[in-house]
Coordinates of C-alpha atoms and ligand atoms in Angstrom, one line a residue:
M29 CA 62.6 158.7 -89.7
T30 CA 65.2 161.4 -89.3
A31 CA 64.6 164.9 -90.6
Q32 CA 67.8 164.9 -92.8
A33 CA 70.5 162.8 -94.2
P34 CA 73.4 162.1 -91.7
L35 CA 76.2 164.7 -91.8
F36 CA 78.8 162.0 -91.3
N37 CA 78.9 158.3 -92.2
R38 CA 81.0 157.1 -89.3
L39 CA 81.7 158.9 -86.0
A40 CA 84.5 157.7 -83.8
L41 CA 84.4 158.7 -80.1
I42 CA 87.7 158.2 -78.4
G43 CA 86.6 158.4 -74.7
V44 CA 83.0 158.0 -73.7
G45 CA 82.5 159.9 -70.4
L46 CA 80.2 162.7 -69.7
I47 CA 80.9 164.6 -72.9
G48 CA 81.5 161.6 -75.3
S49 CA 78.3 159.9 -74.1
S50 CA 76.3 163.1 -74.5
I51 CA 77.7 163.4 -78.1
A52 CA 76.7 159.8 -78.7
R53 CA 73.2 160.4 -77.4
A54 CA 72.7 163.6 -79.1
A55 CA 74.1 162.4 -82.5
R56 CA 71.8 159.5 -82.3
A57 CA 68.7 161.5 -81.4
Q58 CA 69.3 163.9 -84.2
G59 CA 70.4 161.4 -86.9
A60 CA 73.6 163.3 -87.2
V61 CA 75.7 160.3 -88.1
R62 CA 75.1 156.9 -89.7
E63 CA 77.1 154.8 -87.2
I64 CA 79.1 155.4 -84.0
V65 CA 82.3 153.5 -83.1
A66 CA 83.5 154.1 -79.5
T67 CA 86.4 153.3 -77.3
A68 CA 87.6 154.1 -73.8
R69 CA 90.7 153.4 -71.8
S70 CA 89.3 150.8 -69.4
P71 CA 87.4 147.5 -70.0
A72 CA 84.9 148.6 -67.4
T73 CA 83.9 151.8 -69.3
R74 CA 83.9 150.0 -72.7
R75 CA 81.6 147.4 -71.2
R76 CA 79.3 150.0 -69.8
V77 CA 79.2 151.9 -73.1
A78 CA 78.2 148.6 -74.8
E79 CA 75.5 147.9 -72.1
L80 CA 74.1 151.4 -72.6
G81 CA 74.0 150.9 -76.4
L82 CA 75.7 154.2 -77.0
A83 CA 77.6 153.0 -80.0
N84 CA 77.2 150.5 -82.9
Q85 CA 80.6 149.1 -82.1
V86 CA 82.8 149.3 -79.1
V87 CA 86.4 148.6 -79.9
E88 CA 89.5 148.0 -77.7
D89 CA 91.9 150.6 -78.9
N90 CA 92.0 154.2 -80.2
G91 CA 93.5 153.2 -83.6
A92 CA 90.8 150.7 -84.3
A93 CA 88.1 153.2 -83.4
A94 CA 89.6 155.9 -85.7
A95 CA 90.0 153.5 -88.7
G96 CA 87.5 154.3 -91.4
A97 CA 85.9 157.2 -89.5
D98 CA 84.8 160.4 -91.2
L99 CA 84.8 162.3 -88.0
V100 CA 86.9 161.5 -85.0
I101 CA 86.3 163.3 -81.6
A102 CA 88.7 162.8 -78.8
C103 CA 86.6 163.2 -75.6
V104 CA 89.4 162.5 -73.2
P105 CA 91.2 164.7 -70.6
V106 CA 93.3 167.5 -72.2
G107 CA 96.6 165.9 -70.9
V108 CA 96.2 162.8 -73.1
C109 CA 95.0 164.3 -76.3
G110 CA 98.6 164.4 -77.8
E111 CA 99.0 160.7 -77.0
V112 CA 95.6 160.0 -78.6
A113 CA 96.5 161.9 -81.8
K114 CA 99.7 159.9 -82.1
E115 CA 97.8 156.5 -81.7
I116 CA 95.1 157.4 -84.2
A117 CA 97.4 159.0 -86.8
P118 CA 98.3 155.9 -88.8
H119 CA 94.7 154.8 -89.0
L120 CA 93.1 158.0 -90.2
K121 CA 91.2 158.0 -93.4
R122 CA 92.0 160.7 -96.0
D123 CA 89.8 163.7 -95.5
A124 CA 88.7 162.7 -92.1
I125 CA 87.9 165.5 -89.6
V126 CA 89.7 165.1 -86.3
S127 CA 88.4 167.1 -83.4
D128 CA 88.3 167.1 -79.6
V129 CA 86.2 168.6 -76.8
G130 CA 89.0 169.8 -74.5
S131 CA 88.4 172.8 -72.2
V132 CA 91.8 174.3 -73.2
K133 CA 92.7 174.9 -76.9
A134 CA 96.2 176.1 -77.5
A135 CA 97.8 173.2 -75.7
I136 CA 95.5 170.9 -77.7
V137 CA 96.7 172.4 -81.0
R138 CA 100.3 172.2 -79.8
D139 CA 100.0 168.5 -78.6
M140 CA 97.7 167.1 -81.4
A141 CA 98.6 168.9 -84.7
P142 CA 102.2 167.7 -85.1
H143 CA 101.0 164.0 -85.1
L144 CA 98.2 164.4 -87.7
P145 CA 99.0 163.4 -91.2
A146 CA 98.5 165.6 -94.3
G147 CA 95.1 165.1 -95.9
V148 CA 93.1 165.1 -92.6
H149 CA 91.4 168.2 -91.2
F150 CA 92.0 169.2 -87.7
V151 CA 89.2 171.3 -86.2
P152 CA 89.5 171.6 -82.3
A153 CA 86.3 172.3 -80.5
H154 CA 85.1 173.1 -77.0
P155 CA 81.4 172.6 -76.1
V156 CA 81.0 175.0 -73.2
A157 CA 78.5 172.7 -71.5
G158 CA 78.9 170.3 -68.7
T159 CA 78.1 169.1 -65.2
E160 CA 80.1 168.0 -62.2
H161 CA 79.4 164.3 -63.1
S162 CA 81.6 162.0 -65.1
G163 CA 81.5 158.7 -67.0
P164 CA 79.1 157.2 -69.6
D165 CA 76.1 157.1 -67.4
A166 CA 76.3 161.0 -66.7
G167 CA 75.7 162.1 -70.3
F168 CA 72.4 163.2 -71.8
A169 CA 71.3 164.1 -75.3
E170 CA 70.2 167.7 -74.4
L171 CA 73.5 168.7 -72.8
F172 CA 74.5 170.9 -75.7
V173 CA 71.2 172.6 -76.5
G174 CA 71.4 176.3 -76.3
R175 CA 75.0 176.2 -75.3
W176 CA 78.0 177.5 -77.1
C177 CA 80.5 175.3 -79.0
I178 CA 83.7 177.2 -79.8
L179 CA 85.7 176.0 -82.7
T180 CA 89.4 176.9 -82.8
P181 CA 90.8 175.7 -86.3
P182 CA 94.5 176.3 -86.8
Q183 CA 95.4 178.7 -89.6
G184 CA 95.1 177.1 -93.0
T185 CA 92.3 174.7 -92.0
E186 CA 90.0 174.1 -95.0
P187 CA 86.9 176.3 -94.3
A188 CA 84.6 173.4 -95.7
A189 CA 85.8 171.2 -92.8
V190 CA 85.1 173.8 -90.2
D191 CA 81.6 174.3 -91.7
R192 CA 80.9 170.6 -91.6
L193 CA 81.9 170.4 -87.9
A194 CA 79.9 173.6 -87.1
A195 CA 76.9 172.0 -88.8
F196 CA 77.3 168.9 -86.6
W197 CA 77.3 170.9 -83.4
R198 CA 74.4 173.0 -84.6
L199 CA 72.4 169.8 -85.2
L200 CA 73.3 168.8 -81.6
G201 CA 71.6 172.1 -80.5
A202 CA 74.7 174.2 -79.9
N203 CA 75.4 177.7 -80.9
V204 CA 78.8 177.8 -82.8
E205 CA 81.5 180.4 -82.6
T206 CA 85.0 180.4 -84.0
M207 CA 88.0 181.9 -82.4
A208 CA 91.8 181.7 -82.1
P209 CA 93.0 179.1 -79.6
D210 CA 94.8 181.7 -77.4
H211 CA 91.9 183.9 -77.3
H212 CA 89.6 181.0 -76.2
D213 CA 92.0 180.2 -73.4
L214 CA 92.0 183.7 -72.1
V215 CA 88.2 184.0 -72.2
L216 CA 87.7 180.7 -70.5
A217 CA 90.4 181.4 -67.9
I218 CA 88.1 184.2 -66.5
T219 CA 84.7 182.8 -67.2
S220 CA 85.3 179.1 -66.3
H221 CA 88.8 178.2 -65.0
L222 CA 89.1 180.9 -62.4
P223 CA 85.6 180.3 -60.9
H224 CA 86.5 176.6 -60.6
L225 CA 89.8 177.4 -58.9
I226 CA 87.9 179.7 -56.4
A227 CA 85.3 176.9 -55.7
Y228 CA 88.1 174.5 -55.1
T229 CA 89.8 176.8 -52.7
I230 CA 86.7 177.8 -50.7
V231 CA 85.6 174.3 -50.3
G232 CA 89.0 173.2 -49.3
T233 CA 89.3 176.2 -46.8
A234 CA 85.9 175.3 -45.3
D235 CA 87.0 171.8 -44.9
E236 CA 90.1 172.8 -43.0
L237 CA 87.7 174.6 -40.5
A238 CA 85.5 171.6 -40.4
E239 CA 86.6 170.5 -36.9
V240 CA 85.0 173.6 -35.5
T241 CA 82.3 174.3 -38.0
R242 CA 81.2 171.0 -39.6
S243 CA 77.6 171.2 -38.5
E244 CA 77.3 174.8 -39.4
V245 CA 78.9 174.4 -42.8
L246 CA 76.5 171.6 -43.6
K247 CA 73.5 173.3 -42.0
F248 CA 73.9 176.6 -43.8
S249 CA 75.3 175.3 -47.0
A250 CA 72.1 176.4 -48.9
G251 CA 73.5 179.9 -49.0
G252 CA 76.2 180.3 -51.6
F253 CA 78.6 177.5 -50.3
R254 CA 76.4 174.8 -51.7
D255 CA 77.0 176.2 -55.3
F256 CA 80.7 176.1 -54.7
T257 CA 80.6 172.5 -53.5
R258 CA 78.8 171.5 -56.6
I259 CA 81.5 173.1 -58.8
A260 CA 84.2 171.8 -56.6
A261 CA 82.9 168.3 -57.2
S262 CA 84.0 168.4 -60.8
D263 CA 86.3 165.8 -62.1
P264 CA 89.9 166.1 -60.6
T265 CA 91.7 164.6 -63.6
M266 CA 90.0 167.0 -66.1
W267 CA 90.7 170.0 -63.9
R268 CA 94.2 169.2 -63.1
D269 CA 94.8 169.0 -66.8
V270 CA 93.0 172.3 -67.5
F271 CA 95.2 174.2 -65.0
L272 CA 98.4 172.6 -66.3
A273 CA 97.4 173.3 -69.8
N274 CA 96.1 176.8 -69.4
K275 CA 98.8 178.0 -67.0
D276 CA 99.6 181.4 -68.5
A277 CA 96.1 182.6 -69.1
V278 CA 95.0 181.4 -65.6
L279 CA 98.0 183.1 -63.9
E280 CA 97.3 186.3 -65.7
M281 CA 93.6 186.3 -64.6
L282 CA 94.6 185.2 -61.2
G283 CA 97.0 188.3 -60.9
T284 CA 94.1 190.7 -61.7
F285 CA 91.8 188.8 -59.4
N286 CA 94.3 189.0 -56.6
E287 CA 94.6 192.7 -57.0
D288 CA 90.8 193.2 -56.9
L289 CA 90.6 191.0 -53.8
A290 CA 93.3 193.0 -52.2
Q291 CA 91.3 196.2 -52.8
L292 CA 88.2 194.6 -51.2
T293 CA 90.2 193.4 -48.3
R294 CA 91.5 196.9 -47.7
A295 CA 88.0 198.3 -47.9
I296 CA 86.8 195.8 -45.3
R297 CA 89.8 196.4 -43.0
R298 CA 89.3 200.2 -43.2
G299 CA 85.6 200.0 -42.8
D300 CA 85.1 201.6 -46.2
G301 CA 81.4 200.9 -46.7
E302 CA 81.2 203.2 -49.7
A303 CA 83.9 201.3 -51.6
L304 CA 82.2 198.0 -50.8
F305 CA 78.7 199.3 -51.8
K306 CA 80.1 200.7 -55.1
H307 CA 81.7 197.4 -56.0
F308 CA 78.6 195.3 -55.1
K309 CA 76.4 197.7 -57.0
R310 CA 78.6 197.3 -60.1
T311 CA 78.6 193.5 -60.0
R312 CA 74.9 193.5 -59.3
A313 CA 74.4 195.5 -62.5
I314 CA 76.6 193.0 -64.4
R315 CA 74.4 190.1 -63.2
R316 CA 71.2 191.9 -64.2
G317 CA 72.7 192.6 -67.6
I318 CA 73.4 188.8 -68.1
V319 CA 69.8 187.9 -67.2
E320 CA 68.4 190.8 -69.4
I321 CA 70.1 189.5 -72.5
G322 CA 68.7 186.0 -71.9
Q323 CA 72.0 184.4 -70.9
D324 CA 70.6 183.1 -67.6
S325 CA 67.6 182.7 -65.4
P326 CA 67.0 184.9 -62.4
A327 CA 65.9 181.7 -60.5
P328 CA 68.5 179.9 -58.5
D329 CA 69.6 176.4 -59.6
F330 CA 68.0 176.6 -62.9
G331 CA 69.9 176.1 -66.2
R332 CA 72.7 178.0 -64.8
G333 CA 76.2 178.3 -66.1
H334 CA 79.2 180.3 -65.0
P335 CA 79.2 184.1 -64.7
G336 CA 79.4 185.6 -68.2
L337 CA 78.8 182.4 -70.1
P338 CA 75.6 181.5 -71.9
A339 CA 73.3 179.3 -70.1
A340 CA 70.6 176.8 -71.4
P341 CA 67.2 178.2 -71.9
L342 CA 65.5 175.1 -70.6
P343 CA 65.5 173.3 -67.2
R344 CA 67.8 170.3 -67.2
P345 CA 68.0 167.1 -65.2
Y346 CA 71.4 168.4 -63.9
A347 CA 72.6 171.8 -62.8
A348 CA 75.1 172.8 -65.4
S349 CA 78.7 173.7 -64.5
D350 CA 80.3 174.3 -67.9
D351 CA 84.0 174.0 -67.8
Ligands
NAP27 P1 85.0 161.8 -68.2 O1 83.5 161.7 -68.0 O2 86.0 161.5 -67.1 O3 85.4 160.8 -69.4 C1 86.7 160.8 -70.0 C2 86.7 159.6 -70.9 O4 88.0 159.5 -71.5 C3 86.5 158.2 -70.2 O5 85.8 157.4 -71.0 C4 88.0 157.6 -70.1 O6 87.9 156.2 -70.1 C5 88.5 158.1 -71.4 N1 90.0 158.2 -71.5 C6 90.9 158.7 -70.7 N2 92.2 158.5 -71.2 C7 92.0 157.9 -72.3 C8 92.9 157.3 -73.4 N3 94.2 157.6 -73.2 N4 92.4 156.7 -74.4 C9 91.1 156.5 -74.6 N5 90.1 157.0 -73.7 C10 90.6 157.6 -72.6 O7 85.4 163.3 -68.8 P2 84.5 164.4 -69.6 O8 83.9 165.2 -68.5 O9 83.7 163.8 -70.5 O10 85.6 165.3 -70.1 C11 86.3 164.9 -71.4 C12 86.9 166.2 -72.0 O11 85.9 167.1 -72.2 C13 88.0 166.9 -71.3 O12 89.0 167.2 -72.1 C14 87.3 168.1 -70.7 O13 88.2 169.1 -70.6 C15 86.2 168.3 -71.8 N6 85.0 169.0 -71.3 C16 84.4 168.6 -70.1 C17 83.3 169.3 -69.6 C18 82.7 168.9 -68.3 O14 82.0 169.7 -67.7 N7 82.9 167.7 -67.8 C19 82.7 170.3 -70.4 C20 83.3 170.7 -71.7 C21 84.5 169.9 -72.1 P3 87.9 155.4 -68.7 O15 86.5 155.7 -68.2 O16 88.1 154.1 -69.1 O17 89.0 156.0 -67.8

């Protein structure tokens, strides 16, 4: 017996990878929806979704999944969201809520909104929770517990639709915040996108040195580098799309980052220990502040997210990487 009546009758999941399958599992566990219809691009994924019993029905195309659904969530890479909106548009029921989970929001609004017919409610969302794993086997029902889900409704969206989607995410365990798409993209550029870019860079650089250092890189990877390799193992398609779609905000943050890096480089070159110490002292205080306000654990590898982002209060089967 579920604690309350389902919030939605039929949920359609377009794409059932890490995020889509976690939504399916969590929605089931919480009785958030009466039934789930799912689809994915490849027959292999659709077959796996059926085997795992993640949905009541697994259908072959995006339009068939969206037909008759009260809530449609596109859980696909950011770069294909526009195409998905175009495909589902003719099949959408009046008053349906259309949402997504993309890690970038302004591009999603730009690409999806023009295709959606009048009479449906468009409420883009970004659950700030994830791991470096992909596919329907990677998801788990607790992924969103204690994490943020950021809603970015375009101006003029009916508040009742925003409230309904917020209630859905809260039932899945998330904390919900609403912000403008551009603001979301700027915040995530520094808290998530830039850290991923740095991880991709460092792991790539270390690999270039591998001829000389392979054994040392592996042997000593417990210190810092290991964390970067985990983040740098994140899905290549997803992250390619994130950087293409959030180009301006990432470039802006990268500019500031490069200036700060140049300052530290100069301090090292000049042997300016005082400048280095002052900088490290400031960043240590920032870290301690994050732990003090309950946004992370002091223990390594434990419910950890990115710097500045909320982390889960409970241990998880996977180390979280957000996105
Ligand atoms: P994923 O595990 O790679 O799953 C992507 C799913 O999308 C797969 O089921 C894939 O099907 C399907 N797909 C791709 N193109 C499609 C299309 N044109 N039509 C229908 N289905 C299609 O990816 P994910 O990690 O769940 O990420 C999905 C979204 O969540 C991305 O927008 C990402 O930015 C966002 N997000 C990710 C994280 C994270 O940490 N991973 C966190 C928060 C938000 P096939 O398997 O058949 O290719």
